[in-house]
Structure formats: C-alpha cells, structure tokens
Amino acid sequence: MTRLALSALLATLVLLGAAPPASAHTELVSSDPANGASLPQRPTRLTLTFTEPVPAESATVTVTGPDGAAWPLGEVTAQGATLLVPLNQTGSPAGAYTVTWMVQSLDGDFVDGTFAFTLTAPPAQQPPAATTPAAPPAVTSPAATTPAVTSPGSTATGSVATITAEATATSTRATGGAADDGVPLWVWIVLVALLAVVGIAVAVALSRRANRSDAGGPDDGESAT
C-alpha cells in the first residue's frame, strides 16, 4: 500500500515537471524620466524599457499634465525592448505629470501601467521679437530740387544758330528753284539745229541765184550792140 502511494506521488511529480511553464507577460523595467523623478526642465523624449521586445505599432502612450491637458507626442518607435516617444514643444506648466502606457506582449496579451514625474519649473518665456524702427523719410537737398538756370549767352547762341540754319535752308531752296526754272538743254539743241537748217537753205538759195546771174550776163550785152 505504501509503495503504491509513493509510486503515484512520483508519477504526479514527473507529470508536473514535464508540463510546459506558463508564459509570463512583459513588464516595465525602467523609464526616463524615472518614476517619481523631479525635473527642472521639460523633457524632450520618453524612454520605456520592457522585459521583452514590444511592437511600436500596437503601443499607446499618453502624458497628462497637472491641468488635465494631454502633452502632444510624436510618433512612437521601438528599438528592441525599448519604446521611444518624442515630446513635442508645448507650454507645459510646472507640476506632476502622469504617463500611461499599454503594450502588447509576445503572447498577444496587452499589458498596461502608469508612472509619474514632476516638472519643477515652468517653461522659459520667449523674449518678444525685436521691432525694427521705421526709417525716417529721406530729406531732399535744395540743390536737387532747384531748377536749372539757363545763361543768356547760351540762349543767344542757340537763337543765332537757329536763324543761320533757317537762312541756309531758304537759300538752298531758292537756288534749287532757279535751276528748276531754267530752259532745258534739249530746247537749245533744237534751236541750234533749226538755225543751221535755215542757214543752209539761205546759202543754197543765194548760190543758185548767183549761178543764174552769171549765165544770163553775155546775152544781155550782145542784144545791146
């Protein structure tokens, strides 16, 4: 009987030892800022490190300020078992901030948790932008606005030059008109030709008359005798 009980106990222990261990969920190992930390300046990034790698696609992180407003965050990225969460610029007041996170374990279950840190100083006020004074209006010197004065000598010279140019133009037009009014050359040629023809005709007529006179002279003398 005792041997049967011992055999049953040993078999139970063997079965328990051969059974696979239950898978454990991931846990938050550390964070930056750390839980309960006091910071004189606002952080620019959250770092959450877990016991196993976690996907960034299914992770959610929120940061709530002392006024209940959510701190605007950048895109969550993962480097192995560490999540990196950028903190965008914001006018965050001093006070306690609560970080709430939720990640997915390797077995597919979601795990969440929270931690807090304190910001002891408000963000530095940005100095107002310096305003450049407007430039004064440009002052115009009297010399620049004084009209140009024309000397009498230059005026007289210009008048004389104008009169001379007009007189030259008038003389040129008169000479050209006289040349245009003269007798054309072909008229003189025709007149000379006509005079030559008339002269030749007169000479021929006189020659014939002289010949006739010479021929009739002896007959007249004999008749008289």
XYZ file of N, CA, C and O in Angstrom, residues 23-29 48 50-55 58-61 83 100-114:
136
model
N 3.519 30.992 -19.785
C 4.236 32.157 -20.334
C 3.946 33.383 -19.492
O 2.794 33.661 -19.155
N 4.981 34.145 -19.146
C 4.823 35.349 -18.331
C 4.633 36.552 -19.236
O 5.175 36.610 -20.345
N 3.865 37.565 -18.777
C 3.643 38.804 -19.520
C 4.840 39.729 -19.350
O 5.587 39.646 -18.378
N 4.977 40.674 -20.339
C 6.078 41.632 -20.257
C 5.837 42.617 -19.130
O 4.691 42.876 -18.728
N 6.910 43.175 -18.628
C 6.838 44.143 -17.539
C 7.741 45.332 -17.862
O 8.731 45.195 -18.582
N 7.387 46.507 -17.317
C 8.214 47.702 -17.472
C 9.400 47.605 -16.533
O 9.239 47.507 -15.315
N 10.597 47.651 -17.103
C 11.808 47.539 -16.297
C 12.275 48.907 -15.810
O 12.598 49.100 -14.633
N 10.867 54.032 -22.509
C 10.267 52.959 -21.723
C 10.933 51.643 -22.131
O 10.896 51.259 -23.308
N 11.206 47.463 -21.500
C 10.429 46.332 -21.009
C 11.307 45.074 -20.949
O 12.471 45.085 -21.362
N 10.731 43.991 -20.421
C 11.481 42.750 -20.269
C 11.593 41.972 -21.573
O 12.381 41.016 -21.654
N 10.845 42.345 -22.578
C 10.900 41.669 -23.880
C 10.557 42.689 -24.968
O 9.972 43.742 -24.679
N 10.917 42.398 -26.195
C 10.594 43.339 -27.280
C 9.086 43.528 -27.409
O 8.299 42.585 -27.262
N 8.682 44.763 -27.676
C 7.268 45.101 -27.844
C 7.116 45.852 -29.169
O 7.974 46.660 -29.550
N 6.048 45.596 -29.926
C 5.843 46.298 -31.197
C 5.369 47.735 -30.961
O 4.493 47.990 -30.125
N 1.388 48.703 -31.971
C 0.254 48.476 -31.074
C 0.433 49.167 -29.726
O -0.437 49.027 -28.856
N 1.514 49.915 -29.540
C 1.764 50.582 -28.251
C 1.083 51.949 -28.232
O 1.024 52.647 -29.238
N 0.548 52.299 -27.068
C -0.059 53.617 -26.860
C 0.533 54.234 -25.610
O 0.678 53.567 -24.579
N 0.867 55.533 -25.696
C 1.449 56.264 -24.570
C 0.776 57.626 -24.516
O 0.634 58.301 -25.540
N 10.842 51.451 -26.011
C 9.988 52.356 -26.765
C 10.508 53.779 -26.609
O 10.834 54.207 -25.494
N 0.808 57.204 -18.951
C 0.024 55.971 -19.051
C 0.435 55.241 -20.323
O 0.464 55.832 -21.398
N 0.758 53.957 -20.176
C 1.241 53.194 -21.329
C 0.490 51.858 -21.436
O -0.029 51.343 -20.446
N 0.451 51.324 -22.657
C -0.119 49.993 -22.877
C 0.611 49.381 -24.070
O 0.727 50.005 -25.140
N 1.136 48.140 -23.880
C 1.892 47.443 -24.925
C 1.350 46.026 -25.067
O 0.647 45.516 -24.189
N 1.740 45.395 -26.163
C 1.319 44.027 -26.434
C 2.480 43.079 -26.183
O 3.570 43.263 -26.724
N 2.242 42.037 -25.363
C 3.272 41.049 -25.063
C 3.444 40.101 -26.242
O 2.655 40.088 -27.191
N 4.491 39.258 -26.135
C 4.747 38.284 -27.192
C 3.631 37.256 -27.311
O 3.419 36.693 -28.388
N 2.923 36.985 -26.202
C 1.835 36.012 -26.262
C 0.542 36.626 -26.782
O -0.495 35.969 -26.846
N 0.565 37.927 -27.152
C -0.605 38.591 -27.723
C -1.442 39.340 -26.725
O -2.348 40.090 -27.128
N -1.192 39.168 -25.419
C -1.964 39.886 -24.420
C -1.437 41.314 -24.274
O -0.253 41.580 -24.469
N -2.327 42.230 -23.899
C -1.952 43.633 -23.683
C -1.693 43.867 -22.203
O -2.427 43.375 -21.336
N -0.650 44.617 -21.929
C -0.256 44.951 -20.554
C -0.194 46.469 -20.465
O 0.294 47.133 -21.385
N -0.660 47.039 -19.375
C -0.618 48.496 -19.216
C -0.085 48.843 -17.840
O 0.070 47.982 -16.952
N 0.177 50.117 -17.671
C 0.698 50.594 -16.393
C 0.848 52.106 -16.433
O 0.616 52.763 -17.460
N 1.278 52.696 -15.321
C 1.461 54.145 -15.222
C 2.688 54.436 -14.377
O 3.112 53.616 -13.546
